[in-house]
Amino acid sequence: MTKVDRHYSQFEEIRLYQDRGMMKWQGFFLSEHTSEIKKDQAPQTYYAYQAIGQLV
């Protein structure tokens, strides 16, 4: 993991903060994925479709 130089900050918490990188986005991804799965499993309504003309 790459260390970011935050020596410019006056706050010790910011200087010592270690970014977890993509790990912090996994919760967001999981939440989005779960909601999309639920949408996919939702009942869907299909309507009759009538095509006029000929297939070539």
PDB file of C-alpha atoms in Angstrom:
ATOM      1  CA  MET A   1       0.000   0.000   0.000  1.00  0.00           C
ATOM      2  CA  THR A   2       1.332   3.429  -0.922  1.00  0.00           C
ATOM      3  CA  LYS A   3       1.907   5.802   1.941  1.00  0.00           C
ATOM      4  CA  VAL A   4       0.604   9.328   1.385  1.00  0.00           C
ATOM      5  CA  ASP A   5       2.639  12.179   2.834  1.00  0.00           C
ATOM      6  CA  ARG A   6       0.357  14.384   4.924  1.00  0.00           C
ATOM      7  CA  HIS A   7       3.020  16.311   6.811  1.00  0.00           C
ATOM      8  CA  TYR A   8       1.395  19.605   5.763  1.00  0.00           C
ATOM      9  CA  SER A   9      -1.607  19.105   8.071  1.00  0.00           C
ATOM     10  CA  GLN A  10      -1.736  20.730  11.463  1.00  0.00           C
ATOM     11  CA  PHE A  11      -3.894  17.872  12.761  1.00  0.00           C
ATOM     12  CA  GLU A  12      -2.193  14.730  13.996  1.00  0.00           C
ATOM     13  CA  GLU A  13      -5.190  12.560  13.070  1.00  0.00           C
ATOM     14  CA  ILE A  14      -4.804  13.523   9.419  1.00  0.00           C
ATOM     15  CA  ARG A  15      -1.043  12.989   9.426  1.00  0.00           C
ATOM     16  CA  LEU A  16      -1.426   9.500  10.938  1.00  0.00           C
ATOM     17  CA  TYR A  17      -4.442   8.398   8.869  1.00  0.00           C
ATOM     18  CA  GLN A  18      -3.836   5.241   6.840  1.00  0.00           C
ATOM     19  CA  ASP A  19      -6.133   4.969   3.863  1.00  0.00           C
ATOM     20  CA  ARG A  20      -7.558   1.474   3.378  1.00  0.00           C
ATOM     21  CA  GLY A  21      -7.762   1.930  -0.377  1.00  0.00           C
ATOM     22  CA  MET A  22     -10.455  -0.043  -2.148  1.00  0.00           C
ATOM     23  CA  MET A  23     -11.405  -1.938   1.003  1.00  0.00           C
ATOM     24  CA  LYS A  24     -13.566   0.981   2.084  1.00  0.00           C
ATOM     25  CA  TRP A  25     -15.593   0.737  -1.138  1.00  0.00           C
ATOM     26  CA  GLN A  26     -16.511  -2.921  -0.740  1.00  0.00           C
ATOM     27  CA  GLY A  27     -19.437  -2.131   1.560  1.00  0.00           C
ATOM     28  CA  PHE A  28     -20.811   0.315  -0.998  1.00  0.00           C
ATOM     29  CA  PHE A  29     -20.386  -2.203  -3.812  1.00  0.00           C
ATOM     30  CA  LEU A  30     -22.089  -4.932  -1.818  1.00  0.00           C
ATOM     31  CA  SER A  31     -25.026  -2.654  -1.044  1.00  0.00           C
ATOM     32  CA  GLU A  32     -25.458  -1.670  -4.703  1.00  0.00           C
ATOM     33  CA  HIS A  33     -25.114  -5.278  -5.840  1.00  0.00           C
ATOM     34  CA  THR A  34     -27.726  -6.474  -3.346  1.00  0.00           C
ATOM     35  CA  SER A  35     -30.243  -3.825  -4.408  1.00  0.00           C
ATOM     36  CA  GLU A  36     -29.767  -4.718  -8.087  1.00  0.00           C
ATOM     37  CA  ILE A  37     -30.291  -8.418  -7.333  1.00  0.00           C
ATOM     38  CA  LYS A  38     -33.543  -7.564  -5.541  1.00  0.00           C
ATOM     39  CA  LYS A  39     -34.699  -5.495  -8.529  1.00  0.00           C
ATOM     40  CA  ASP A  40     -33.921  -8.390 -10.849  1.00  0.00           C
ATOM     41  CA  GLN A  41     -36.010 -10.769  -8.728  1.00  0.00           C
ATOM     42  CA  ALA A  42     -38.962  -8.366  -8.564  1.00  0.00           C
ATOM     43  CA  PRO A  43     -42.082  -9.415 -10.458  1.00  0.00           C
ATOM     44  CA  GLN A  44     -42.039  -8.133 -14.017  1.00  0.00           C
ATOM     45  CA  THR A  45     -44.964  -7.396 -16.278  1.00  0.00           C
ATOM     46  CA  TYR A  46     -44.744  -8.453 -19.887  1.00  0.00           C
ATOM     47  CA  TYR A  47     -47.146  -7.131 -22.468  1.00  0.00           C
ATOM     48  CA  ALA A  48     -48.212  -8.779 -25.703  1.00  0.00           C
ATOM     49  CA  TYR A  49     -46.181  -7.420 -28.597  1.00  0.00           C
ATOM     50  CA  GLN A  50     -47.577  -7.515 -32.085  1.00  0.00           C
ATOM     51  CA  ALA A  51     -45.236  -7.060 -35.013  1.00  0.00           C
ATOM     52  CA  ILE A  52     -46.728  -5.825 -38.246  1.00  0.00           C
ATOM     53  CA  GLY A  53     -44.908  -6.609 -41.456  1.00  0.00           C
ATOM     54  CA  GLN A  54     -42.666  -9.334 -42.703  1.00  0.00           C
ATOM     55  CA  LEU A  55     -39.329 -10.623 -41.650  1.00  0.00           C
ATOM     56  CA  VAL A  56     -36.806 -10.479 -44.451  1.00  0.00           C
TER      57      VAL A  56
END
